[in-house]
Amino acid sequence: TSFAQGRRPASQEKKFLDLTIGIDHFEDLGFADSPNFRGDFRNIIDLAYANDSKQARLTPKKTGNAVLTVTDSKGQIIAEYNITIL
């Protein structure tokens, strides 16, 4: 089964993350392709991705709300996060 470019599979749900300034959050992405990160998250978090562990480190830098969309190299949505920084 293939999905249209940029579309999320019906089984993929959005995740909600409530984060706190000063506490890093690690999210296991668990797939082999080099992910692309899209959205307005750059205003409120710094993101670093480790290819060896397939983990993203989210470091909150100011309060607010944002969306982080993770896509594969073909543009298919792997995960979507609604992030709130407290």
PDB file of N, CA, C and O in Angstrom:
ATOM      1  N   THR A   1       0.845  -1.183   0.000  1.00  0.00           N
ATOM      2  CA  THR A   1       0.000   0.000   0.000  1.00  0.00           C
ATOM      3  C   THR A   1       0.883   1.236   0.000  1.00  0.00           C
ATOM      4  O   THR A   1       1.817   1.336   0.770  1.00  0.00           O
ATOM      5  N   SER A   2       0.571   2.184  -0.845  1.00  0.00           N
ATOM      6  CA  SER A   2       1.345   3.420  -0.839  1.00  0.00           C
ATOM      7  C   SER A   2       0.408   4.575  -0.502  1.00  0.00           C
ATOM      8  O   SER A   2      -0.796   4.516  -0.719  1.00  0.00           O
ATOM      9  N   PHE A   3       0.984   5.618   0.026  1.00  0.00           N
ATOM     10  CA  PHE A   3       0.210   6.777   0.441  1.00  0.00           C
ATOM     11  C   PHE A   3       0.627   7.973  -0.397  1.00  0.00           C
ATOM     12  O   PHE A   3       1.773   8.075  -0.826  1.00  0.00           O
ATOM     13  N   ALA A   4      -0.303   8.880  -0.624  1.00  0.00           N
ATOM     14  CA  ALA A   4      -0.001  10.077  -1.392  1.00  0.00           C
ATOM     15  C   ALA A   4       1.091  10.878  -0.682  1.00  0.00           C
ATOM     16  O   ALA A   4       1.189  10.874   0.531  1.00  0.00           O
ATOM     17  N   GLN A   5       1.908  11.557  -1.474  1.00  0.00           N
ATOM     18  CA  GLN A   5       3.016  12.315  -0.902  1.00  0.00           C
ATOM     19  C   GLN A   5       2.492  13.351   0.086  1.00  0.00           C
ATOM     20  O   GLN A   5       1.549  14.074  -0.192  1.00  0.00           O
ATOM     21  N   GLY A   6       3.138  13.422   1.242  1.00  0.00           N
ATOM     22  CA  GLY A   6       2.764  14.403   2.237  1.00  0.00           C
ATOM     23  C   GLY A   6       1.554  14.036   3.064  1.00  0.00           C
ATOM     24  O   GLY A   6       1.124  14.795   3.903  1.00  0.00           O
ATOM     25  N   ARG A   7       1.004  12.877   2.863  1.00  0.00           N
ATOM     26  CA  ARG A   7      -0.188  12.462   3.594  1.00  0.00           C
ATOM     27  C   ARG A   7       0.202  11.472   4.670  1.00  0.00           C
ATOM     28  O   ARG A   7       1.092  10.671   4.503  1.00  0.00           O
ATOM     29  N   ARG A   8      -0.520  11.514   5.760  1.00  0.00           N
ATOM     30  CA  ARG A   8      -0.277  10.620   6.889  1.00  0.00           C
ATOM     31  C   ARG A   8      -1.134   9.382   6.721  1.00  0.00           C
ATOM     32  O   ARG A   8      -2.301   9.468   6.369  1.00  0.00           O
ATOM     33  N   PRO A   9      -0.573   8.188   6.967  1.00  0.00           N
ATOM     34  CA  PRO A   9      -1.398   6.977   6.941  1.00  0.00           C
ATOM     35  C   PRO A   9      -2.529   7.104   7.956  1.00  0.00           C
ATOM     36  O   PRO A   9      -2.362   7.722   9.006  1.00  0.00           O
ATOM     37  N   ALA A  10      -3.665   6.527   7.651  1.00  0.00           N
ATOM     38  CA  ALA A  10      -4.831   6.626   8.522  1.00  0.00           C
ATOM     39  C   ALA A  10      -4.537   6.121   9.927  1.00  0.00           C
ATOM     40  O   ALA A  10      -5.104   6.595  10.900  1.00  0.00           O
ATOM     41  N   SER A  11      -3.630   5.150  10.045  1.00  0.00           N
ATOM     42  CA  SER A  11      -3.317   4.576  11.352  1.00  0.00           C
ATOM     43  C   SER A  11      -2.366   5.455  12.172  1.00  0.00           C
ATOM     44  O   SER A  11      -2.202   5.245  13.362  1.00  0.00           O
ATOM     45  N   GLN A  12      -1.739   6.433  11.538  1.00  0.00           N
ATOM     46  CA  GLN A  12      -0.783   7.300  12.235  1.00  0.00           C
ATOM     47  C   GLN A  12      -1.532   8.429  12.947  1.00  0.00           C
ATOM     48  O   GLN A  12      -2.184   9.225  12.326  1.00  0.00           O
ATOM     49  N   GLU A  13      -1.409   8.477  14.254  1.00  0.00           N
ATOM     50  CA  GLU A  13      -2.065   9.521  15.018  1.00  0.00           C
ATOM     51  C   GLU A  13      -1.079  10.605  15.377  1.00  0.00           C
ATOM     52  O   GLU A  13       0.118  10.375  15.437  1.00  0.00           O
ATOM     53  N   LYS A  14      -1.611  11.776  15.656  1.00  0.00           N
ATOM     54  CA  LYS A  14      -0.779  12.861  16.148  1.00  0.00           C
ATOM     55  C   LYS A  14      -0.415  12.573  17.596  1.00  0.00           C
ATOM     56  O   LYS A  14      -1.199  12.019  18.347  1.00  0.00           O
ATOM     57  N   LYS A  15       0.793  12.985  17.962  1.00  0.00           N
ATOM     58  CA  LYS A  15       1.223  12.851  19.347  1.00  0.00           C
ATOM     59  C   LYS A  15       1.244  14.238  19.976  1.00  0.00           C
ATOM     60  O   LYS A  15       1.547  15.223  19.305  1.00  0.00           O
ATOM     61  N   PHE A  16       0.926  14.283  21.252  1.00  0.00           N
ATOM     62  CA  PHE A  16       0.929  15.533  21.990  1.00  0.00           C
ATOM     63  C   PHE A  16       2.036  15.481  23.030  1.00  0.00           C
ATOM     64  O   PHE A  16       2.099  14.544  23.822  1.00  0.00           O
ATOM     65  N   LEU A  17       2.932  16.476  22.996  1.00  0.00           N
ATOM     66  CA  LEU A  17       4.042  16.528  23.939  1.00  0.00           C
ATOM     67  C   LEU A  17       3.947  17.806  24.761  1.00  0.00           C
ATOM     68  O   LEU A  17       3.874  18.907  24.206  1.00  0.00           O
ATOM     69  N   ASP A  18       3.930  17.668  26.075  1.00  0.00           N
ATOM     70  CA  ASP A  18       4.009  18.799  26.993  1.00  0.00           C
ATOM     71  C   ASP A  18       5.413  18.786  27.574  1.00  0.00           C
ATOM     72  O   ASP A  18       5.783  17.857  28.302  1.00  0.00           O
ATOM     73  N   LEU A  19       6.206  19.793  27.232  1.00  0.00           N
ATOM     74  CA  LEU A  19       7.601  19.841  27.648  1.00  0.00           C
ATOM     75  C   LEU A  19       7.842  21.035  28.564  1.00  0.00           C
ATOM     76  O   LEU A  19       7.062  21.987  28.587  1.00  0.00           O
ATOM     77  N   THR A  20       8.944  20.968  29.291  1.00  0.00           N
ATOM     78  CA  THR A  20       9.296  22.014  30.246  1.00  0.00           C
ATOM     79  C   THR A  20      10.671  22.571  29.898  1.00  0.00           C
ATOM     80  O   THR A  20      11.603  21.806  29.606  1.00  0.00           O
ATOM     81  N   ILE A  21      10.789  23.893  29.960  1.00  0.00           N
ATOM     82  CA  ILE A  21      12.080  24.528  29.702  1.00  0.00           C
ATOM     83  C   ILE A  21      13.098  23.980  30.699  1.00  0.00           C
ATOM     84  O   ILE A  21      12.821  23.852  31.884  1.00  0.00           O
ATOM     85  N   GLY A  22      14.270  23.632  30.196  1.00  0.00           N
ATOM     86  CA  GLY A  22      15.342  23.119  31.037  1.00  0.00           C
ATOM     87  C   GLY A  22      15.418  21.603  31.098  1.00  0.00           C
ATOM     88  O   GLY A  22      16.359  21.050  31.647  1.00  0.00           O
ATOM     89  N   ILE A  23      14.436  20.915  30.521  1.00  0.00           N
ATOM     90  CA  ILE A  23      14.428  19.449  30.531  1.00  0.00           C
ATOM     91  C   ILE A  23      14.353  18.942  29.094  1.00  0.00           C
ATOM     92  O   ILE A  23      13.354  19.160  28.407  1.00  0.00           O
ATOM     93  N   ASP A  24      15.417  18.284  28.636  1.00  0.00           N
ATOM     94  CA  ASP A  24      15.427  17.715  27.278  1.00  0.00           C
ATOM     95  C   ASP A  24      14.473  16.525  27.201  1.00  0.00           C
ATOM     96  O   ASP A  24      14.286  15.802  28.174  1.00  0.00           O
ATOM     97  N   HIS A  25      13.889  16.350  26.028  1.00  0.00           N
ATOM     98  CA  HIS A  25      13.005  15.208  25.774  1.00  0.00           C
ATOM     99  C   HIS A  25      13.605  14.419  24.610  1.00  0.00           C
ATOM    100  O   HIS A  25      13.990  14.995  23.592  1.00  0.00           O
ATOM    101  N   PHE A  26      13.681  13.096  24.762  1.00  0.00           N
ATOM    102  CA  PHE A  26      14.188  12.231  23.698  1.00  0.00           C
ATOM    103  C   PHE A  26      13.033  11.438  23.117  1.00  0.00           C
ATOM    104  O   PHE A  26      12.274  10.811  23.844  1.00  0.00           O
ATOM    105  N   GLU A  27      12.911  11.487  21.794  1.00  0.00           N
ATOM    106  CA  GLU A  27      11.827  10.795  21.097  1.00  0.00           C
ATOM    107  C   GLU A  27      12.436   9.782  20.146  1.00  0.00           C
ATOM    108  O   GLU A  27      13.239  10.125  19.266  1.00  0.00           O
ATOM    109  N   ASP A  28      12.079   8.506  20.317  1.00  0.00           N
ATOM    110  CA  ASP A  28      12.573   7.431  19.469  1.00  0.00           C
ATOM    111  C   ASP A  28      11.786   7.427  18.169  1.00  0.00           C
ATOM    112  O   ASP A  28      10.584   7.178  18.173  1.00  0.00           O
ATOM    113  N   LEU A  29      12.455   7.709  17.056  1.00  0.00           N
ATOM    114  CA  LEU A  29      11.772   7.750  15.760  1.00  0.00           C
ATOM    115  C   LEU A  29      11.783   6.395  15.076  1.00  0.00           C
ATOM    116  O   LEU A  29      10.942   6.111  14.249  1.00  0.00           O
ATOM    117  N   GLY A  30      12.768   5.557  15.352  1.00  0.00           N
ATOM    118  CA  GLY A  30      12.793   4.157  14.969  1.00  0.00           C
ATOM    119  C   GLY A  30      12.620   3.805  13.509  1.00  0.00           C
ATOM    120  O   GLY A  30      12.013   2.806  13.187  1.00  0.00           O
ATOM    121  N   PHE A  31      13.146   4.597  12.602  1.00  0.00           N
ATOM    122  CA  PHE A  31      13.122   4.198  11.194  1.00  0.00           C
ATOM    123  C   PHE A  31      14.465   4.539  10.562  1.00  0.00           C
ATOM    124  O   PHE A  31      15.202   5.377  11.062  1.00  0.00           O
ATOM    125  N   ALA A  32      14.780   3.866   9.460  1.00  0.00           N
ATOM    126  CA  ALA A  32      16.129   3.937   8.895  1.00  0.00           C
ATOM    127  C   ALA A  32      16.375   5.148   8.009  1.00  0.00           C
ATOM    128  O   ALA A  32      17.474   5.658   7.971  1.00  0.00           O
ATOM    129  N   ASP A  33      15.375   5.606   7.262  1.00  0.00           N
ATOM    130  CA  ASP A  33      15.577   6.749   6.369  1.00  0.00           C
ATOM    131  C   ASP A  33      15.980   7.994   7.138  1.00  0.00           C
ATOM    132  O   ASP A  33      15.588   8.176   8.284  1.00  0.00           O
ATOM    133  N   SER A  34      16.756   8.833   6.496  1.00  0.00           N
ATOM    134  CA  SER A  34      17.080  10.125   7.105  1.00  0.00           C
ATOM    135  C   SER A  34      15.812  10.964   7.133  1.00  0.00           C
ATOM    136  O   SER A  34      15.239  11.273   6.085  1.00  0.00           O
ATOM    137  N   PRO A  35      15.355  11.326   8.316  1.00  0.00           N
ATOM    138  CA  PRO A  35      14.104  12.066   8.418  1.00  0.00           C
ATOM    139  C   PRO A  35      14.274  13.547   8.065  1.00  0.00           C
ATOM    140  O   PRO A  35      15.363  14.106   8.169  1.00  0.00           O
ATOM    141  N   ASN A  36      13.183  14.143   7.645  1.00  0.00           N
ATOM    142  CA  ASN A  36      13.105  15.583   7.434  1.00  0.00           C
ATOM    143  C   ASN A  36      12.166  16.134   8.497  1.00  0.00           C
ATOM    144  O   ASN A  36      11.146  15.510   8.803  1.00  0.00           O
ATOM    145  N   PHE A  37      12.497  17.292   9.036  1.00  0.00           N
ATOM    146  CA  PHE A  37      11.695  17.894  10.094  1.00  0.00           C
ATOM    147  C   PHE A  37      11.082  19.180   9.566  1.00  0.00           C
ATOM    148  O   PHE A  37      11.796  20.061   9.104  1.00  0.00           O
ATOM    149  N   ARG A  38       9.767  19.271   9.667  1.00  0.00           N
ATOM    150  CA  ARG A  38       9.045  20.434   9.145  1.00  0.00           C
ATOM    151  C   ARG A  38       8.123  20.978  10.213  1.00  0.00           C
ATOM    152  O   ARG A  38       7.741  20.272  11.133  1.00  0.00           O
ATOM    153  N   GLY A  39       7.748  22.220  10.051  1.00  0.00           N
ATOM    154  CA  GLY A  39       6.809  22.843  10.975  1.00  0.00           C
ATOM    155  C   GLY A  39       7.376  24.102  11.594  1.00  0.00           C
ATOM    156  O   GLY A  39       8.472  24.557  11.252  1.00  0.00           O
ATOM    157  N   ASP A  40       6.627  24.657  12.533  1.00  0.00           N
ATOM    158  CA  ASP A  40       7.013  25.920  13.162  1.00  0.00           C
ATOM    159  C   ASP A  40       7.690  25.719  14.515  1.00  0.00           C
ATOM    160  O   ASP A  40       7.775  26.629  15.322  1.00  0.00           O
ATOM    161  N   PHE A  41       8.224  24.544  14.744  1.00  0.00           N
ATOM    162  CA  PHE A  41       8.825  24.179  16.025  1.00  0.00           C
ATOM    163  C   PHE A  41      10.118  24.928  16.328  1.00  0.00           C
ATOM    164  O   PHE A  41      10.520  25.039  17.486  1.00  0.00           O
ATOM    165  N   ARG A  42      10.805  25.417  15.316  1.00  0.00           N
ATOM    166  CA  ARG A  42      12.132  26.022  15.510  1.00  0.00           C
ATOM    167  C   ARG A  42      12.105  27.251  16.410  1.00  0.00           C
ATOM    168  O   ARG A  42      13.131  27.640  16.971  1.00  0.00           O
ATOM    169  N   ASN A  43      10.942  27.869  16.552  1.00  0.00           N
ATOM    170  CA  ASN A  43      10.830  29.048  17.416  1.00  0.00           C
ATOM    171  C   ASN A  43      10.878  28.692  18.897  1.00  0.00           C
ATOM    172  O   ASN A  43      11.254  29.528  19.717  1.00  0.00           O
ATOM    173  N   ILE A  44      10.471  27.474  19.255  1.00  0.00           N
ATOM    174  CA  ILE A  44      10.367  27.143  20.679  1.00  0.00           C
ATOM    175  C   ILE A  44      11.262  25.991  21.136  1.00  0.00           C
ATOM    176  O   ILE A  44      11.438  25.799  22.330  1.00  0.00           O
ATOM    177  N   ILE A  45      11.811  25.208  20.190  1.00  0.00           N
ATOM    178  CA  ILE A  45      12.708  24.115  20.587  1.00  0.00           C
ATOM    179  C   ILE A  45      13.909  24.043  19.648  1.00  0.00           C
ATOM    180  O   ILE A  45      13.837  24.451  18.490  1.00  0.00           O
ATOM    181  N   ASP A  46      15.005  23.511  20.189  1.00  0.00           N
ATOM    182  CA  ASP A  46      16.148  23.117  19.363  1.00  0.00           C
ATOM    183  C   ASP A  46      16.031  21.617  19.178  1.00  0.00           C
ATOM    184  O   ASP A  46      15.711  20.895  20.129  1.00  0.00           O
ATOM    185  N   LEU A  47      16.275  21.141  17.966  1.00  0.00           N
ATOM    186  CA  LEU A  47      16.143  19.725  17.667  1.00  0.00           C
ATOM    187  C   LEU A  47      17.467  19.183  17.156  1.00  0.00           C
ATOM    188  O   LEU A  47      18.103  19.797  16.295  1.00  0.00           O
ATOM    189  N   ALA A  48      17.889  18.062  17.700  1.00  0.00           N
ATOM    190  CA  ALA A  48      19.075  17.357  17.215  1.00  0.00           C
ATOM    191  C   ALA A  48      18.673  15.907  16.982  1.00  0.00           C
ATOM    192  O   ALA A  48      17.936  15.329  17.777  1.00  0.00           O
ATOM    193  N   TYR A  49      19.160  15.323  15.875  1.00  0.00           N
ATOM    194  CA  TYR A  49      18.824  13.943  15.538  1.00  0.00           C
ATOM    195  C   TYR A  49      20.092  13.105  15.485  1.00  0.00           C
ATOM    196  O   TYR A  49      21.077  13.488  14.856  1.00  0.00           O
ATOM    197  N   ALA A  50      20.079  11.961  16.156  1.00  0.00           N
ATOM    198  CA  ALA A  50      21.222  11.041  16.154  1.00  0.00           C
ATOM    199  C   ALA A  50      20.896   9.855  15.243  1.00  0.00           C
ATOM    200  O   ALA A  50      19.995   9.068  15.543  1.00  0.00           O
ATOM    201  N   ASN A  51      21.614   9.741  14.126  1.00  0.00           N
ATOM    202  CA  ASN A  51      21.363   8.653  13.174  1.00  0.00           C
ATOM    203  C   ASN A  51      21.604   7.282  13.785  1.00  0.00           C
ATOM    204  O   ASN A  51      20.886   6.339  13.471  1.00  0.00           O
ATOM    205  N   ASP A  52      22.614   7.163  14.650  1.00  0.00           N
ATOM    206  CA  ASP A  52      22.941   5.851  15.203  1.00  0.00           C
ATOM    207  C   ASP A  52      21.862   5.316  16.136  1.00  0.00           C
ATOM    208  O   ASP A  52      21.539   4.135  16.110  1.00  0.00           O
ATOM    209  N   SER A  53      21.263   6.165  16.932  1.00  0.00           N
ATOM    210  CA  SER A  53      20.224   5.708  17.874  1.00  0.00           C
ATOM    211  C   SER A  53      18.807   5.944  17.360  1.00  0.00           C
ATOM    212  O   SER A  53      17.842   5.507  17.978  1.00  0.00           O
ATOM    213  N   LYS A  54      18.680   6.669  16.251  1.00  0.00           N
ATOM    214  CA  LYS A  54      17.361   7.007  15.669  1.00  0.00           C
ATOM    215  C   LYS A  54      16.497   7.788  16.660  1.00  0.00           C
ATOM    216  O   LYS A  54      15.301   7.608  16.750  1.00  0.00           O
ATOM    217  N   GLN A  55      17.151   8.675  17.431  1.00  0.00           N
ATOM    218  CA  GLN A  55      16.439   9.476  18.417  1.00  0.00           C
ATOM    219  C   GLN A  55      16.584  10.959  18.102  1.00  0.00           C
ATOM    220  O   GLN A  55      17.646  11.412  17.668  1.00  0.00           O
ATOM    221  N   ALA A  56      15.506  11.674  18.367  1.00  0.00           N
ATOM    222  CA  ALA A  56      15.532  13.123  18.280  1.00  0.00           C
ATOM    223  C   ALA A  56      15.578  13.681  19.693  1.00  0.00           C
ATOM    224  O   ALA A  56      14.855  13.210  20.578  1.00  0.00           O
ATOM    225  N   ARG A  57      16.467  14.656  19.902  1.00  0.00           N
ATOM    226  CA  ARG A  57      16.515  15.337  21.191  1.00  0.00           C
ATOM    227  C   ARG A  57      15.847  16.689  21.025  1.00  0.00           C
ATOM    228  O   ARG A  57      16.262  17.502  20.204  1.00  0.00           O
ATOM    229  N   LEU A  58      14.798  16.921  21.793  1.00  0.00           N
ATOM    230  CA  LEU A  58      14.071  18.178  21.764  1.00  0.00           C
ATOM    231  C   LEU A  58      14.459  18.976  23.004  1.00  0.00           C
ATOM    232  O   LEU A  58      14.254  18.523  24.127  1.00  0.00           O
ATOM    233  N   THR A  59      15.018  20.154  22.794  1.00  0.00           N
ATOM    234  CA  THR A  59      15.432  21.016  23.889  1.00  0.00           C
ATOM    235  C   THR A  59      14.563  22.272  23.880  1.00  0.00           C
ATOM    236  O   THR A  59      14.716  23.130  22.999  1.00  0.00           O
ATOM    237  N   PRO A  60      13.627  22.371  24.825  1.00  0.00           N
ATOM    238  CA  PRO A  60      12.757  23.554  24.878  1.00  0.00           C
ATOM    239  C   PRO A  60      13.563  24.827  25.157  1.00  0.00           C
ATOM    240  O   PRO A  60      14.451  24.826  26.009  1.00  0.00           O
ATOM    241  N   LYS A  61      13.254  25.912  24.426  1.00  0.00           N
ATOM    242  CA  LYS A  61      13.977  27.160  24.654  1.00  0.00           C
ATOM    243  C   LYS A  61      13.070  28.317  25.045  1.00  0.00           C
ATOM    244  O   LYS A  61      13.555  29.306  25.576  1.00  0.00           O
ATOM    245  N   LYS A  62      11.773  28.247  24.794  1.00  0.00           N
ATOM    246  CA  LYS A  62      10.842  29.260  25.293  1.00  0.00           C
ATOM    247  C   LYS A  62       9.429  28.704  25.270  1.00  0.00           C
ATOM    248  O   LYS A  62       9.143  27.734  24.566  1.00  0.00           O
ATOM    249  N   THR A  63       8.547  29.303  26.050  1.00  0.00           N
ATOM    250  CA  THR A  63       7.171  28.814  26.143  1.00  0.00           C
ATOM    251  C   THR A  63       6.428  29.075  24.833  1.00  0.00           C
ATOM    252  O   THR A  63       6.739  30.010  24.096  1.00  0.00           O
ATOM    253  N   GLY A  64       5.457  28.207  24.564  1.00  0.00           N
ATOM    254  CA  GLY A  64       4.644  28.365  23.371  1.00  0.00           C
ATOM    255  C   GLY A  64       4.135  27.036  22.855  1.00  0.00           C
ATOM    256  O   GLY A  64       4.291  25.998  23.502  1.00  0.00           O
ATOM    257  N   ASN A  65       3.513  27.092  21.687  1.00  0.00           N
ATOM    258  CA  ASN A  65       2.952  25.916  21.018  1.00  0.00           C
ATOM    259  C   ASN A  65       3.517  25.828  19.615  1.00  0.00           C
ATOM    260  O   ASN A  65       3.758  26.848  18.980  1.00  0.00           O
ATOM    261  N   ALA A  66       3.700  24.597  19.134  1.00  0.00           N
ATOM    262  CA  ALA A  66       4.233  24.402  17.784  1.00  0.00           C
ATOM    263  C   ALA A  66       3.858  23.024  17.276  1.00  0.00           C
ATOM    264  O   ALA A  66       3.420  22.156  18.032  1.00  0.00           O
ATOM    265  N   VAL A  67       4.060  22.845  15.979  1.00  0.00           N
ATOM    266  CA  VAL A  67       3.841  21.548  15.336  1.00  0.00           C
ATOM    267  C   VAL A  67       5.165  21.105  14.717  1.00  0.00           C
ATOM    268  O   VAL A  67       5.864  21.901  14.086  1.00  0.00           O
ATOM    269  N   LEU A  68       5.492  19.836  14.928  1.00  0.00           N
ATOM    270  CA  LEU A  68       6.670  19.212  14.327  1.00  0.00           C
ATOM    271  C   LEU A  68       6.178  18.038  13.496  1.00  0.00           C
ATOM    272  O   LEU A  68       5.526  17.130  14.012  1.00  0.00           O
ATOM    273  N   THR A  69       6.462  18.072  12.205  1.00  0.00           N
ATOM    274  CA  THR A  69       6.086  16.985  11.312  1.00  0.00           C
ATOM    275  C   THR A  69       7.361  16.306  10.828  1.00  0.00           C
ATOM    276  O   THR A  69       8.272  16.972  10.340  1.00  0.00           O
ATOM    277  N   VAL A  70       7.427  14.994  10.985  1.00  0.00           N
ATOM    278  CA  VAL A  70       8.586  14.210  10.562  1.00  0.00           C
ATOM    279  C   VAL A  70       8.189  13.459   9.302  1.00  0.00           C
ATOM    280  O   VAL A  70       7.196  12.727   9.290  1.00  0.00           O
ATOM    281  N   THR A  71       8.973  13.651   8.228  1.00  0.00           N
ATOM    282  CA  THR A  71       8.696  12.968   6.968  1.00  0.00           C
ATOM    283  C   THR A  71       9.908  12.158   6.541  1.00  0.00           C
ATOM    284  O   THR A  71      11.032  12.433   6.947  1.00  0.00           O
ATOM    285  N   ASP A  72       9.652  11.148   5.693  1.00  0.00           N
ATOM    286  CA  ASP A  72      10.756  10.374   5.143  1.00  0.00           C
ATOM    287  C   ASP A  72      11.273  11.068   3.879  1.00  0.00           C
ATOM    288  O   ASP A  72      10.803  12.147   3.516  1.00  0.00           O
ATOM    289  N   SER A  73      12.233  10.466   3.213  1.00  0.00           N
ATOM    290  CA  SER A  73      12.851  11.080   2.037  1.00  0.00           C
ATOM    291  C   SER A  73      11.876  11.238   0.862  1.00  0.00           C
ATOM    292  O   SER A  73      12.130  12.015  -0.044  1.00  0.00           O
ATOM    293  N   LYS A  74      10.767  10.521   0.897  1.00  0.00           N
ATOM    294  CA  LYS A  74       9.758  10.621  -0.167  1.00  0.00           C
ATOM    295  C   LYS A  74       8.650  11.616   0.173  1.00  0.00           C
ATOM    296  O   LYS A  74       7.720  11.800  -0.598  1.00  0.00           O
ATOM    297  N   GLY A  75       8.732  12.229   1.365  1.00  0.00           N
ATOM    298  CA  GLY A  75       7.731  13.208   1.770  1.00  0.00           C
ATOM    299  C   GLY A  75       6.550  12.620   2.516  1.00  0.00           C
ATOM    300  O   GLY A  75       5.625  13.340   2.860  1.00  0.00           O
ATOM    301  N   GLN A  76       6.578  11.314   2.771  1.00  0.00           N
ATOM    302  CA  GLN A  76       5.479  10.693   3.522  1.00  0.00           C
ATOM    303  C   GLN A  76       5.622  11.017   5.001  1.00  0.00           C
ATOM    304  O   GLN A  76       6.722  10.943   5.558  1.00  0.00           O
ATOM    305  N   ILE A  77       4.533  11.376   5.619  1.00  0.00           N
ATOM    306  CA  ILE A  77       4.558  11.728   7.028  1.00  0.00           C
ATOM    307  C   ILE A  77       4.735  10.478   7.876  1.00  0.00           C
ATOM    308  O   ILE A  77       3.985   9.523   7.755  1.00  0.00           O
ATOM    309  N   ILE A  78       5.763  10.515   8.727  1.00  0.00           N
ATOM    310  CA  ILE A  78       6.063   9.416   9.640  1.00  0.00           C
ATOM    311  C   ILE A  78       5.407   9.670  10.985  1.00  0.00           C
ATOM    312  O   ILE A  78       4.837   8.778  11.596  1.00  0.00           O
ATOM    313  N   ALA A  79       5.513  10.910  11.443  1.00  0.00           N
ATOM    314  CA  ALA A  79       4.947  11.260  12.751  1.00  0.00           C
ATOM    315  C   ALA A  79       4.642  12.757  12.751  1.00  0.00           C
ATOM    316  O   ALA A  79       5.253  13.531  12.036  1.00  0.00           O
ATOM    317  N   GLU A  80       3.680  13.120  13.594  1.00  0.00           N
ATOM    318  CA  GLU A  80       3.346  14.516  13.765  1.00  0.00           C
ATOM    319  C   GLU A  80       3.158  14.782  15.249  1.00  0.00           C
ATOM    320  O   GLU A  80       2.481  14.015  15.927  1.00  0.00           O
ATOM    321  N   TYR A  81       3.770  15.845  15.727  1.00  0.00           N
ATOM    322  CA  TYR A  81       3.733  16.171  17.142  1.00  0.00           C
ATOM    323  C   TYR A  81       3.176  17.570  17.336  1.00  0.00           C
ATOM    324  O   TYR A  81       3.620  18.519  16.681  1.00  0.00           O
ATOM    325  N   ASN A  82       2.224  17.679  18.245  1.00  0.00           N
ATOM    326  CA  ASN A  82       1.771  18.983  18.717  1.00  0.00           C
ATOM    327  C   ASN A  82       2.513  19.209  20.028  1.00  0.00           C
ATOM    328  O   ASN A  82       2.365  18.438  20.973  1.00  0.00           O
ATOM    329  N   ILE A  83       3.314  20.265  20.073  1.00  0.00           N
ATOM    330  CA  ILE A  83       4.206  20.490  21.202  1.00  0.00           C
ATOM    331  C   ILE A  83       3.766  21.730  21.972  1.00  0.00           C
ATOM    332  O   ILE A  83       3.502  22.781  21.375  1.00  0.00           O
ATOM    333  N   THR A  84       3.716  21.592  23.286  1.00  0.00           N
ATOM    334  CA  THR A  84       3.455  22.715  24.183  1.00  0.00           C
ATOM    335  C   THR A  84       4.625  22.813  25.138  1.00  0.00           C
ATOM    336  O   THR A  84       4.993  21.842  25.771  1.00  0.00           O
ATOM    337  N   ILE A  85       5.214  24.001  25.210  1.00  0.00           N
ATOM    338  CA  ILE A  85       6.310  24.248  26.144  1.00  0.00           C
ATOM    339  C   ILE A  85       5.748  25.061  27.296  1.00  0.00           C
ATOM    340  O   ILE A  85       5.169  26.132  27.101  1.00  0.00           O
ATOM    341  N   LEU A  86       5.931  24.544  28.505  1.00  0.00           N
ATOM    342  CA  LEU A  86       5.410  25.193  29.714  1.00  0.00           C
ATOM    343  C   LEU A  86       6.494  25.974  30.414  1.00  0.00           C
ATOM    344  O   LEU A  86       7.639  25.672  30.346  1.00  0.00           O
TER     345      LEU A  86
END
